[in-house]
Coordinates of C-alpha atoms in Angstrom, one line a residue:
M1219 CA 92.5 36.5 9.5
K1220 CA 92.2 40.9 7.7
L1221 CA 90.6 38.5 3.7
I1222 CA 88.3 36.3 5.6
N1223 CA 87.3 39.6 7.8
E1224 CA 87.0 42.0 4.3
L1225 CA 84.5 39.6 2.4
L1226 CA 82.7 39.7 5.4
K1227 CA 81.9 43.3 5.6
R1228 CA 82.0 42.9 2.1
N1229 CA 78.8 40.9 2.2
L1230 CA 80.9 38.7 -0.2
I1231 CA 80.4 35.4 2.3
S1232 CA 78.3 34.5 5.6
Q1233 CA 79.5 34.5 8.8
E1234 CA 78.8 30.5 9.0
Q1235 CA 81.0 30.2 5.6
A1236 CA 83.8 32.4 7.1
T1237 CA 83.6 30.7 10.6
S1238 CA 84.2 27.1 8.6
L1239 CA 86.8 29.0 6.8
Q1240 CA 88.2 30.1 9.7
E1241 CA 88.4 27.1 11.7
E1242 CA 89.7 25.1 8.8
V1243 CA 92.6 27.1 8.3
E1244 CA 93.7 26.7 11.7
L1245 CA 93.0 23.6 13.2
Y1246 CA 94.8 21.9 8.8
G1247 CA 97.3 25.4 7.6
K1248 CA 95.7 25.4 4.9
K1249 CA 95.9 29.6 3.4
P1250 CA 92.5 30.9 3.0
E1251 CA 92.9 31.7 -0.4
K1252 CA 93.8 28.1 -1.2
I1253 CA 90.7 26.8 0.3
I1254 CA 88.4 29.4 -0.9
V1255 CA 89.0 29.0 -5.3
E1256 CA 88.8 25.1 -4.0
K1257 CA 85.3 25.8 -2.7
N1258 CA 83.9 28.4 -5.3
L1259 CA 83.0 30.4 -2.2
V1260 CA 83.8 33.5 -4.1
P1261 CA 85.3 34.4 -8.0
E1262 CA 89.1 33.6 -7.9
E1263 CA 89.6 37.4 -9.3
T1264 CA 87.3 39.1 -7.6
L1265 CA 88.8 37.9 -4.1
F1266 CA 92.5 39.3 -5.0
T1267 CA 91.4 41.9 -6.1
I1268 CA 90.3 42.7 -2.7
K1269 CA 93.5 41.1 -1.9
S1270 CA 95.2 43.3 -3.1
E1271 CA 93.4 45.6 -1.9
V1272 CA 93.8 43.8 1.5
F1273 CA 97.7 44.5 1.5
N1274 CA 97.8 47.6 0.1
V1275 CA 100.4 45.0 -3.2
P1276 CA 99.7 46.1 -6.6
I1277 CA 98.0 43.3 -8.7
K1278 CA 99.7 41.8 -11.7
K1279 CA 97.4 39.4 -14.7
I1280 CA 99.7 37.8 -16.5
E1281 CA 98.4 37.1 -20.2
S1282 CA 99.3 33.8 -21.5
Q1283 CA 102.6 35.1 -21.5
Q1284 CA 106.1 33.4 -22.5
I1285 CA 108.8 34.0 -19.9
S1286 CA 112.6 33.4 -21.0
S1287 CA 114.6 30.3 -19.3
D1288 CA 117.3 33.9 -18.2
V1289 CA 114.0 35.1 -16.4
L1290 CA 112.8 31.6 -14.9
G1291 CA 116.3 30.9 -13.2
L1292 CA 116.8 33.4 -11.7
I1293 CA 114.4 32.1 -8.8
P1294 CA 115.0 28.0 -8.1
K1295 CA 111.3 25.8 -9.1
D1296 CA 111.6 24.4 -5.9
S1297 CA 111.7 28.0 -4.2
A1298 CA 109.6 29.3 -6.3
N1299 CA 106.3 25.5 -5.4
Y1300 CA 107.0 26.9 -1.7
Y1301 CA 106.8 30.5 -1.4
K1302 CA 104.3 30.8 -4.2
M1303 CA 106.4 33.0 -6.4
V1304 CA 107.1 33.4 -9.4
P1305 CA 109.2 35.7 -11.1
I1306 CA 107.9 37.8 -14.3
R1307 CA 110.2 40.7 -16.2
R1308 CA 113.4 42.2 -15.6
E1309 CA 113.9 45.3 -17.0
D1310 CA 118.1 46.1 -16.0
N1311 CA 118.5 45.4 -12.8
V1312 CA 114.8 45.9 -11.5
V1313 CA 112.3 42.0 -11.4
E1314 CA 108.5 42.0 -11.3
V1315 CA 108.2 39.1 -8.7
G1316 CA 104.3 38.0 -8.7
M1317 CA 104.1 36.2 -5.2
V1318 CA 100.1 34.8 -4.2
Y1319 CA 101.0 35.5 -0.5
P1320 CA 102.8 38.4 -0.5
E1321 CA 102.1 38.8 2.8
D1322 CA 104.0 35.7 4.1
I1323 CA 107.9 36.9 6.0
K1324 CA 109.1 34.0 5.1
A1325 CA 108.5 33.8 1.7
Q1326 CA 109.7 37.6 2.1
E1327 CA 113.2 36.7 3.2
A1328 CA 113.2 34.3 0.4
L1329 CA 113.0 36.7 -1.9
K1330 CA 115.8 38.9 -0.3
F1331 CA 118.5 36.6 -0.1
L1332 CA 117.9 35.6 -3.9
A1333 CA 118.0 39.2 -5.1
R1334 CA 120.6 39.6 -2.8
Q1335 CA 122.8 36.2 -4.1
Q1336 CA 122.2 37.5 -7.7
N1337 CA 122.2 41.5 -7.3
F1338 CA 119.1 42.4 -8.1
K1339 CA 116.1 44.6 -6.8
T1340 CA 112.3 43.7 -6.9
K1341 CA 109.8 44.9 -8.0
I1342 CA 106.0 43.0 -6.2
Y1343 CA 103.5 42.2 -7.7
L1344 CA 100.0 40.2 -5.8
I1345 CA 99.1 37.2 -8.6
T1346 CA 96.6 34.6 -8.9
L1347 CA 96.4 31.1 -7.9
S1348 CA 95.8 30.8 -11.8
D1349 CA 97.9 32.1 -12.9
F1350 CA 100.6 31.6 -10.5
K1351 CA 100.5 27.9 -11.6
N1352 CA 100.1 28.7 -15.5
V1353 CA 103.9 29.9 -15.1
L1354 CA 104.9 28.0 -12.8
R1355 CA 104.3 25.2 -15.8
Q1356 CA 106.9 26.9 -17.4
Y1357 CA 109.8 26.7 -15.8
S1358 CA 109.4 22.3 -17.5
T1359 CA 107.8 20.7 -20.7
F1360 CA 107.0 17.8 -20.8
K1361 CA 108.5 16.2 -23.4
G1362 CA 111.4 17.9 -22.4
E1363 CA 111.6 16.4 -18.6
I1364 CA 110.8 13.1 -19.9
K1365 CA 113.9 13.3 -22.5
D1366 CA 116.6 13.6 -19.5
A1367 CA 115.1 11.4 -17.5
L1368 CA 115.6 8.9 -20.7
Q1369 CA 118.9 10.3 -21.4
E1370 CA 119.3 8.8 -17.2
L1371 CA 118.0 5.4 -18.7
E1372 CA 120.5 5.4 -21.4
N1373 CA 124.0 5.8 -18.7
E1374 CA 122.8 3.3 -16.4
L1375 CA 122.1 0.6 -18.8
Q1376 CA 125.8 1.5 -20.6
P1377 CA 127.8 -1.6 -19.7
I1378 CA 131.0 -1.1 -17.3
K1379 CA 134.1 -1.3 -19.4
T1380 CA 136.0 -0.5 -16.8
R1381 CA 135.8 -4.2 -16.0
R1382 CA 136.5 -7.1 -18.5
S1383 CA 133.1 -9.7 -16.9
I1384 CA 130.7 -10.1 -13.9
E1385 CA 132.8 -12.3 -11.8
E1386 CA 134.7 -8.6 -11.4
L1387 CA 131.8 -6.4 -10.4
P1388 CA 131.9 -5.4 -6.4
K1389 CA 129.2 -7.8 -4.6
G1390 CA 125.6 -6.6 -4.6
Y1391 CA 126.5 -4.2 -7.6
E1392 CA 123.8 -5.8 -9.8
E1393 CA 120.9 -4.7 -7.3
I1394 CA 123.0 -1.3 -6.3
R1395 CA 122.8 -1.0 -10.3
K1396 CA 118.9 -1.6 -10.6
R1397 CA 117.7 1.5 -7.9
M1398 CA 119.6 3.2 -9.9
V1399 CA 117.6 2.1 -14.0
D1400 CA 114.6 2.7 -11.7
A1401 CA 114.9 5.8 -11.0
P1402 CA 114.5 7.1 -14.5
V1403 CA 111.8 5.2 -15.0
I1404 CA 110.1 6.3 -11.3
K1405 CA 111.1 9.4 -12.8
M1406 CA 108.8 8.7 -16.0
V1407 CA 105.6 7.8 -14.0
A1408 CA 106.0 10.9 -11.6
V1409 CA 106.1 13.1 -14.9
I1410 CA 103.4 11.6 -17.1
L1411 CA 101.8 11.4 -14.4
R1412 CA 101.4 15.6 -13.1
H1413 CA 100.9 16.3 -16.7
A1414 CA 98.1 14.4 -17.2
V1415 CA 97.1 16.3 -13.2
E1416 CA 97.9 20.2 -15.5
G1417 CA 97.0 19.9 -18.2
K1418 CA 93.6 18.5 -16.8
A1419 CA 93.2 15.2 -18.4
S1420 CA 90.6 12.6 -17.7
D1421 CA 92.0 9.0 -18.8
V1422 CA 96.5 8.2 -19.3
H1423 CA 97.1 5.6 -22.6
I1424 CA 100.6 4.2 -22.0
E1425 CA 100.0 2.1 -25.5
P1426 CA 102.7 -0.7 -26.9
L1427 CA 102.7 0.2 -30.6
K1428 CA 105.4 -1.5 -32.8
T1429 CA 108.6 -0.2 -32.3
K1430 CA 107.5 2.4 -29.6
T1431 CA 105.6 2.9 -27.4
R1432 CA 103.0 6.0 -27.1
V1433 CA 101.4 8.5 -25.0
R1434 CA 98.3 9.9 -25.1
F1435 CA 96.2 11.8 -22.6
R1436 CA 92.4 12.5 -22.9
V1437 CA 91.1 15.8 -22.8
D1438 CA 87.9 17.2 -22.4
G1439 CA 86.7 14.2 -23.8
V1440 CA 89.3 13.5 -27.1
L1441 CA 92.5 12.0 -27.1
H1442 CA 95.6 13.2 -27.7
S1443 CA 99.2 12.1 -28.6
S1444 CA 101.4 13.5 -26.5
L1445 CA 105.0 11.3 -26.7
L1446 CA 106.5 8.5 -28.5
L1447 CA 108.6 7.0 -26.6
P1448 CA 111.7 4.1 -26.7
K1449 CA 109.8 0.1 -27.0
K1450 CA 112.4 -1.2 -24.4
V1451 CA 111.7 1.0 -21.2
H1452 CA 107.5 0.3 -22.1
S1453 CA 107.9 -3.0 -20.2
S1454 CA 109.4 -0.9 -17.4
L1455 CA 107.0 1.8 -17.5
V1456 CA 104.4 -0.8 -16.9
V1457 CA 105.7 -3.5 -13.7
R1458 CA 106.5 0.8 -11.9
I1459 CA 102.4 1.4 -12.0
K1460 CA 101.3 -2.7 -11.9
V1461 CA 103.8 -1.7 -8.1
I1462 CA 101.8 1.3 -7.6
S1463 CA 98.9 0.2 -8.2
G1464 CA 99.4 -3.5 -6.2
L1465 CA 98.6 -5.5 -9.1
K1466 CA 99.8 -9.2 -9.8
I1467 CA 104.5 -7.9 -12.4
D1468 CA 104.4 -10.9 -13.4
E1469 CA 101.0 -11.7 -14.9
T1470 CA 100.6 -10.0 -18.9
R1471 CA 98.3 -12.6 -19.9
I1472 CA 95.1 -11.4 -19.1
P1473 CA 93.6 -7.8 -17.6
Q1474 CA 94.3 -6.2 -13.7
D1475 CA 92.8 -4.0 -11.9
G1476 CA 94.0 -1.6 -9.1
R1477 CA 93.5 1.8 -7.8
F1478 CA 96.9 4.1 -6.2
S1479 CA 97.3 7.8 -5.3
V1480 CA 100.2 10.6 -5.3
I1481 CA 99.8 14.0 -4.2
I1482 CA 101.0 16.2 -6.7
D1483 CA 100.5 20.1 -6.3
G1484 CA 99.4 19.6 -2.3
Q1485 CA 96.6 17.4 -3.9
N1486 CA 95.5 14.0 -3.5
I1487 CA 94.5 13.2 -6.3
D1488 CA 93.5 8.8 -7.4
F1489 CA 94.7 7.0 -10.4
R1490 CA 91.9 4.3 -11.4
V1491 CA 94.1 1.1 -13.5
S1492 CA 93.8 -1.2 -16.0
T1493 CA 96.2 -3.1 -17.8
F1494 CA 95.7 -4.9 -21.3
P1495 CA 97.3 -7.1 -23.4
T1496 CA 97.6 -6.8 -26.2
M1497 CA 100.3 -7.7 -29.3
H1498 CA 102.8 -5.6 -28.8
G1499 CA 102.6 -6.0 -24.7
E1500 CA 100.3 -5.3 -22.5
K1501 CA 97.9 -1.5 -22.5
V1502 CA 97.9 0.4 -19.6
V1503 CA 94.9 3.6 -19.3
M1504 CA 95.0 5.6 -16.0
R1505 CA 90.9 7.5 -15.0
V1506 CA 93.3 10.2 -13.6
L1507 CA 90.0 10.4 -10.3
N1508 CA 91.0 15.0 -9.0
P1509 CA 88.3 15.9 -6.5
A1510 CA 89.7 19.0 -7.7
E1511 CA 88.5 18.6 -10.0
R1512 CA 84.7 16.6 -9.1
I1513 CA 81.4 18.4 -9.9
K1514 CA 79.2 18.3 -6.5
T1515 CA 75.9 20.3 -7.0
L1516 CA 72.9 19.9 -10.1
E1517 CA 73.7 23.6 -11.5
E1518 CA 77.5 22.5 -12.0
L1519 CA 76.4 19.7 -14.1
G1520 CA 75.1 22.5 -16.9
M1521 CA 71.4 21.4 -16.3
A1522 CA 69.1 24.3 -18.0
S1523 CA 66.3 25.7 -15.0
Y1524 CA 63.9 23.5 -17.5
S1525 CA 65.6 20.1 -16.9
L1526 CA 66.3 21.6 -12.7
A1527 CA 63.6 21.6 -11.5
L1528 CA 62.2 18.4 -13.0
V1529 CA 65.5 16.8 -11.3
K1530 CA 64.4 18.6 -7.9
K1531 CA 61.0 18.3 -8.0
A1532 CA 61.7 14.7 -8.4
L1533 CA 64.7 14.6 -5.7
K1534 CA 61.9 15.3 -3.3
K1535 CA 59.4 12.1 -3.6
P1536 CA 60.1 9.7 -0.4
Y1537 CA 61.0 6.8 -3.2
G1538 CA 61.2 6.4 -6.9
I1539 CA 63.9 5.0 -9.4
I1540 CA 65.8 7.9 -10.8
L1541 CA 67.8 6.6 -13.9
A1542 CA 71.0 8.4 -15.4
T1543 CA 71.2 7.0 -19.1
G1544 CA 73.5 7.6 -22.4
P1545 CA 76.9 5.7 -23.1
T1546 CA 79.8 4.9 -21.4
G1547 CA 81.3 8.2 -21.2
C1548 CA 78.5 10.8 -20.6
G1549 CA 78.8 11.3 -16.8
K1550 CA 76.3 9.5 -15.8
T1551 CA 78.3 8.7 -12.8
T1552 CA 78.9 12.0 -12.0
T1553 CA 75.1 12.4 -12.3
L1554 CA 74.7 9.6 -10.1
Y1555 CA 77.7 11.5 -7.4
V1556 CA 75.8 15.1 -7.0
T1557 CA 72.5 13.5 -7.0
I1558 CA 73.9 11.6 -4.3
E1559 CA 75.6 15.0 -2.8
F1560 CA 72.1 16.8 -2.9
L1561 CA 70.4 13.6 -0.9
N1562 CA 73.2 13.4 1.9
K1563 CA 71.9 14.3 4.6
E1564 CA 72.5 13.5 8.4
G1565 CA 68.7 12.3 8.7
V1566 CA 69.4 9.6 6.2
N1567 CA 71.4 6.2 6.0
I1568 CA 72.6 5.6 1.7
V1569 CA 74.7 3.3 0.2
T1570 CA 75.3 2.8 -3.1
L1571 CA 77.0 0.1 -4.7
E1572 CA 79.3 0.9 -7.4
D1573 CA 82.0 -1.0 -10.0
P1574 CA 84.2 1.2 -9.4
I1575 CA 84.3 3.7 -6.6
E1576 CA 85.0 6.2 -8.5
F1577 CA 84.8 9.3 -5.3
Y1578 CA 83.8 9.4 -1.3
I1579 CA 81.7 10.8 -0.4
E1580 CA 81.9 11.5 3.6
G1581 CA 79.6 10.1 5.7
V1582 CA 77.6 7.3 2.6
S1583 CA 78.3 4.2 3.0
Q1584 CA 80.0 3.3 -0.2
S1585 CA 80.3 -0.5 -1.6
Q1586 CA 83.2 -2.2 -4.4
I1587 CA 81.2 -5.1 -5.8
K1588 CA 83.8 -8.0 -6.3
P1589 CA 81.9 -9.9 -9.4
E1590 CA 84.8 -13.0 -9.1
I1591 CA 84.3 -13.8 -5.7
G1592 CA 80.3 -13.5 -6.5
Y1593 CA 79.3 -10.6 -5.5
N1594 CA 77.9 -8.9 -7.9
F1595 CA 75.5 -5.7 -8.4
A1596 CA 71.8 -8.9 -7.6
N1597 CA 73.8 -10.3 -4.3
G1598 CA 74.9 -6.6 -3.5
L1599 CA 71.3 -5.0 -3.4
R1600 CA 69.6 -8.6 -1.7
H1601 CA 71.8 -7.7 1.1
I1602 CA 71.5 -3.8 0.6
L1603 CA 67.8 -4.2 1.8
R1604 CA 69.2 -5.1 5.6
Q1605 CA 71.4 -2.1 5.7
D1606 CA 68.2 -0.2 6.6
P1607 CA 68.5 2.1 3.4
D1608 CA 67.1 4.8 2.7
I1609 CA 68.3 5.3 -0.6
I1610 CA 69.8 2.9 -2.9
M1611 CA 72.8 3.5 -5.8
V1612 CA 73.0 1.1 -8.1
G1613 CA 76.2 1.6 -10.2
E1614 CA 74.0 -0.1 -13.5
I1615 CA 71.4 -2.1 -13.8
R1616 CA 72.7 -4.0 -16.8
D1617 CA 70.6 -7.9 -15.7
P1618 CA 67.4 -8.7 -15.2
E1619 CA 67.9 -9.6 -12.0
T1620 CA 69.5 -6.0 -10.8
A1621 CA 66.2 -4.6 -12.4
E1622 CA 64.2 -6.5 -10.5
L1623 CA 65.7 -5.7 -7.5
A1624 CA 65.7 -2.1 -8.1
T1625 CA 62.6 -2.3 -9.1
H1626 CA 60.9 -3.9 -5.8
A1627 CA 63.2 -1.9 -4.1
A1628 CA 61.9 1.6 -4.8
L1629 CA 58.2 -0.5 -4.8
T1630 CA 58.7 -0.9 -1.1
G1631 CA 59.6 2.9 -0.4
H1632 CA 63.0 4.0 -1.2
I1633 CA 64.3 5.9 -3.5
V1634 CA 67.2 4.1 -5.8
L1635 CA 69.2 5.7 -8.7
S1636 CA 71.1 4.2 -11.3
T1637 CA 71.8 4.2 -14.4
L1638 CA 71.5 2.9 -17.7
H1639 CA 72.9 2.2 -21.2
T1640 CA 70.6 3.4 -23.8
N1641 CA 70.6 6.8 -26.9
N1642 CA 67.4 9.1 -25.3
A1643 CA 65.2 8.9 -22.3
I1644 CA 62.8 7.6 -23.8
G1645 CA 64.1 4.2 -24.3
V1646 CA 64.0 4.7 -21.0
I1647 CA 61.0 1.8 -21.1
P1648 CA 61.5 -0.6 -23.6
R1649 CA 64.6 -1.0 -21.9
L1650 CA 63.6 -2.3 -18.8
I1651 CA 60.7 -4.5 -20.5
D1652 CA 63.5 -6.3 -22.0
L1653 CA 65.1 -6.4 -19.1
G1654 CA 62.1 -8.3 -17.6
V1655 CA 60.5 -5.5 -15.9
K1656 CA 56.9 -6.1 -15.8
P1657 CA 54.7 -2.8 -17.9
F1658 CA 52.5 -2.4 -14.8
L1659 CA 55.4 -1.6 -12.6
L1660 CA 56.7 1.5 -14.2
P1661 CA 55.1 3.6 -13.7
S1662 CA 54.6 3.6 -9.9
T1663 CA 58.1 3.4 -9.7
I1664 CA 60.2 5.2 -12.0
N1665 CA 60.0 9.4 -11.1
I1666 CA 62.2 10.6 -13.9
A1667 CA 65.5 8.9 -16.4
I1668 CA 67.6 11.8 -17.4
A1669 CA 69.4 11.4 -20.7
Q1670 CA 72.9 12.9 -20.9
R1671 CA 75.6 13.8 -23.8
L1672 CA 79.2 15.5 -22.6
V1673 CA 80.0 18.5 -24.7
R1674 CA 83.4 20.8 -25.3
R1675 CA 83.0 24.8 -24.0
V1676 CA 84.3 26.7 -26.7
C1677 CA 86.3 28.5 -24.9
P1678 CA 86.1 31.9 -22.9
H1679 CA 89.7 33.6 -24.2
C1680 CA 89.4 33.5 -27.3
K1681 CA 85.8 32.5 -28.7
K1682 CA 83.9 34.2 -31.6
R1683 CA 80.7 35.0 -32.7
I1684 CA 79.7 34.6 -35.6
R1685 CA 76.5 34.8 -38.2
P1686 CA 74.2 31.3 -38.5
Q1687 CA 74.1 31.0 -42.2
G1688 CA 72.2 28.8 -44.8
K1689 CA 72.4 24.4 -43.0
M1690 CA 73.3 26.0 -39.9
L1691 CA 70.4 28.3 -39.6
D1692 CA 67.8 26.1 -40.7
L1693 CA 69.1 22.9 -38.1
I1694 CA 68.9 26.2 -35.3
L1695 CA 65.4 27.6 -36.2
D1696 CA 64.1 23.7 -36.6
E1697 CA 65.0 23.2 -33.0
I1698 CA 63.6 26.0 -31.9
K1699 CA 59.7 26.1 -33.8
K1700 CA 60.0 22.4 -31.9
M1701 CA 60.7 24.2 -28.3
P1702 CA 57.5 24.6 -25.5
P1703 CA 56.8 29.0 -25.9
A1704 CA 57.8 28.9 -22.6
V1705 CA 61.3 27.8 -23.4
R1706 CA 61.8 30.7 -27.1
K1707 CA 60.2 33.1 -25.2
E1708 CA 63.7 33.2 -23.7
L1709 CA 66.0 32.3 -26.2
P1710 CA 67.2 35.8 -28.0
K1711 CA 65.6 37.9 -31.0
D1712 CA 69.0 38.3 -33.2
L1713 CA 71.1 34.4 -33.9
W1714 CA 74.3 34.6 -32.8
V1715 CA 76.6 31.6 -32.5
W1716 CA 80.4 31.2 -31.1
K1717 CA 84.1 30.0 -32.3
G1718 CA 87.1 29.8 -30.7
E1719 CA 89.8 30.8 -32.6
G1720 CA 92.5 29.1 -30.8
C1721 CA 94.7 30.2 -28.2
V1722 CA 97.9 29.6 -26.2
E1723 CA 94.7 29.2 -23.0
C1724 CA 93.0 26.3 -24.9
G1725 CA 96.3 24.7 -26.8
H1726 CA 95.0 26.8 -29.8
S1727 CA 92.3 23.4 -29.8
G1728 CA 89.0 26.7 -29.3
Y1729 CA 88.1 23.9 -26.7
S1730 CA 88.2 24.3 -22.8
G1731 CA 86.0 22.3 -20.4
R1732 CA 83.3 20.1 -21.1
I1733 CA 79.5 21.1 -19.8
G1734 CA 76.3 18.4 -19.5
I1735 CA 73.5 18.7 -22.9
F1736 CA 70.6 17.0 -20.6
E1737 CA 66.5 15.5 -21.5
V1738 CA 64.8 15.0 -18.6
L1739 CA 61.4 12.0 -19.0
K1740 CA 59.2 13.1 -15.7
M1741 CA 56.6 10.4 -15.3
T1742 CA 52.6 11.8 -15.8
K1743 CA 49.0 9.4 -16.6
Q1744 CA 49.0 10.0 -20.3
L1745 CA 52.5 8.1 -20.1
E1746 CA 50.9 5.5 -17.5
K1747 CA 48.3 4.7 -20.5
I1748 CA 50.7 4.3 -23.1
I1749 CA 52.8 2.4 -21.1
L1750 CA 50.1 -0.1 -19.8
T1751 CA 49.4 -0.2 -23.6
Q1752 CA 51.4 0.3 -26.7
P1753 CA 54.8 0.7 -25.3
T1754 CA 57.2 2.0 -27.9
E1755 CA 59.8 4.8 -28.7
E1756 CA 57.0 5.8 -31.8
K1757 CA 54.7 6.1 -29.6
I1758 CA 56.4 7.7 -26.1
Q1759 CA 58.2 10.0 -27.8
K1760 CA 55.1 11.6 -29.5
E1761 CA 53.8 11.5 -26.2
V1762 CA 57.0 13.8 -24.7
K1763 CA 56.9 16.1 -27.4
K1764 CA 53.5 16.5 -26.3
Q1765 CA 54.7 17.2 -22.9
G1766 CA 56.8 20.1 -23.8
M1767 CA 60.2 18.0 -22.9
I1768 CA 63.6 20.0 -24.4
T1769 CA 65.6 17.1 -25.9
M1770 CA 69.8 16.6 -26.0
R1771 CA 69.3 18.6 -29.1
Q1772 CA 67.5 21.6 -28.1
D1773 CA 69.5 21.7 -25.4
G1774 CA 72.6 21.6 -27.0
I1775 CA 71.6 24.5 -29.1
I1776 CA 70.2 26.9 -26.6
K1777 CA 73.6 26.9 -24.8
A1778 CA 75.3 27.1 -28.2
L1779 CA 73.2 30.6 -28.6
K1780 CA 74.8 32.0 -24.7
G1781 CA 78.2 31.2 -25.9
L1782 CA 78.6 27.7 -24.1
T1783 CA 79.7 25.7 -26.4
T1784 CA 79.6 25.3 -30.5
I1785 CA 76.6 23.7 -33.5
E1786 CA 79.6 21.5 -34.8
E1787 CA 79.5 20.0 -31.3
V1788 CA 76.3 19.9 -30.4
I1789 CA 75.8 17.5 -34.1
R1790 CA 79.2 16.0 -33.3
V1791 CA 77.6 13.7 -29.9
T1792 CA 74.0 13.9 -30.9
E1793 CA 74.3 12.8 -34.4
E1794 CA 71.9 9.7 -33.6
Q1795 CA 69.0 11.5 -32.2
I1796 CA 68.4 12.7 -35.5

């Protein structure tokens, strides 16, 4: 516990956090460094710099260097992963070894054994968990592992030349052979899943083409082709995924939905599975639900201070509707989950209706709707009201009945969270009226509407600032003019934008991760009058401009000027806002 005590001594964690960490270490047997990094209590670099001082071990930063296979071979992958140590460089007979836990006696003994066995000396350095994972990935490439599995499968499928007929095969051979053929397919699926998680993909697509099977990963909102496989393995891959997802393997005519969990690098990862019949076979899409990647606070969403203040104020109200709106894949559900985390206290009863449940939240009653048996959002909402709820989350308002029930729930003293499909925040009001909600009910029920998009973050490792010119500069200046004076004052007078040049860290894309851009519509007396008289988008648009609402495009431009994203990204995701 030396490291925890040192962090406490330096006021980097509170006494409460220190006690909680010690309890978690003792209860679950986890390393404190891993817990601290997962919970983002202390920046990783700061944490390991302090650890270097505490244990008197020099720290080494591994700058995306490619380590030769000869050096990696000095410590087998299984040993490297188990003891969290990797070889970095070899000079003559001295091998530099990076260790996450150099104080671990068992790791030291294992390293001494390997050094004696292969006759080399060691020079030990402390490395961060992130650097360790980056080196571990170099042990095997995605395509290399798949190639090995395919070769293994090919070998098993070869006919037995030493026997003349099936009758001559030993009893039980077919069952044994089937298991041998299954093994490479299981390995292929495992490799695909692991590389999806390590590559921080949000979705995996396994698509049957005419003569091949294509595997694509969606990273930072963009699909990338990663692999082409022989068409003959497609059905085996689909069957394997169906088996672990609990789906019917003999049903290929209709879409199916399922779910499964696997442990990858010590993390329990959920995969949400959807199969879909196509001309060339069943397509499989898997959504990767990694708890470690889940955003848990409003600040982590990327909301600026002006939007965050409006949201927090609305969440303090005892009743009313809070809506997240935007197209599919814009992060609406994440926003609702984060909002629930903010509201989740001992003294409240939170009940949700979801399709599907993406993440499980401790202390919240989460329910999965099943339209095929008549359990939909509307029916579920009726039953929720008998569960004595304080806060209700409805996955989506998609029909007049759900809209009416949600409005009724807000009027009777409940906080209601939900999503709508509209292009922007002002579209919420006309959309609810289209769904049959009486206009006079909206001012007393809607607290706020949050519209959002996701933009890719510019890579922090290779970003370079450039001076905006031409149409780009005109666009920036035009949007700045429309911003409220208080926001304009916070912007730098000397305007620069940023661009990622591409590096190993970002896969030469120039981007790494995503961040939200938002606009928040609040209910006011002036807006109430418009809703009661002439609630058109044009009238509402004029009113929110008077209020000084920051639009998604303006929020994006502010983030671009701060070096969080690029102007090109902002334009790409807000084009329909022009």
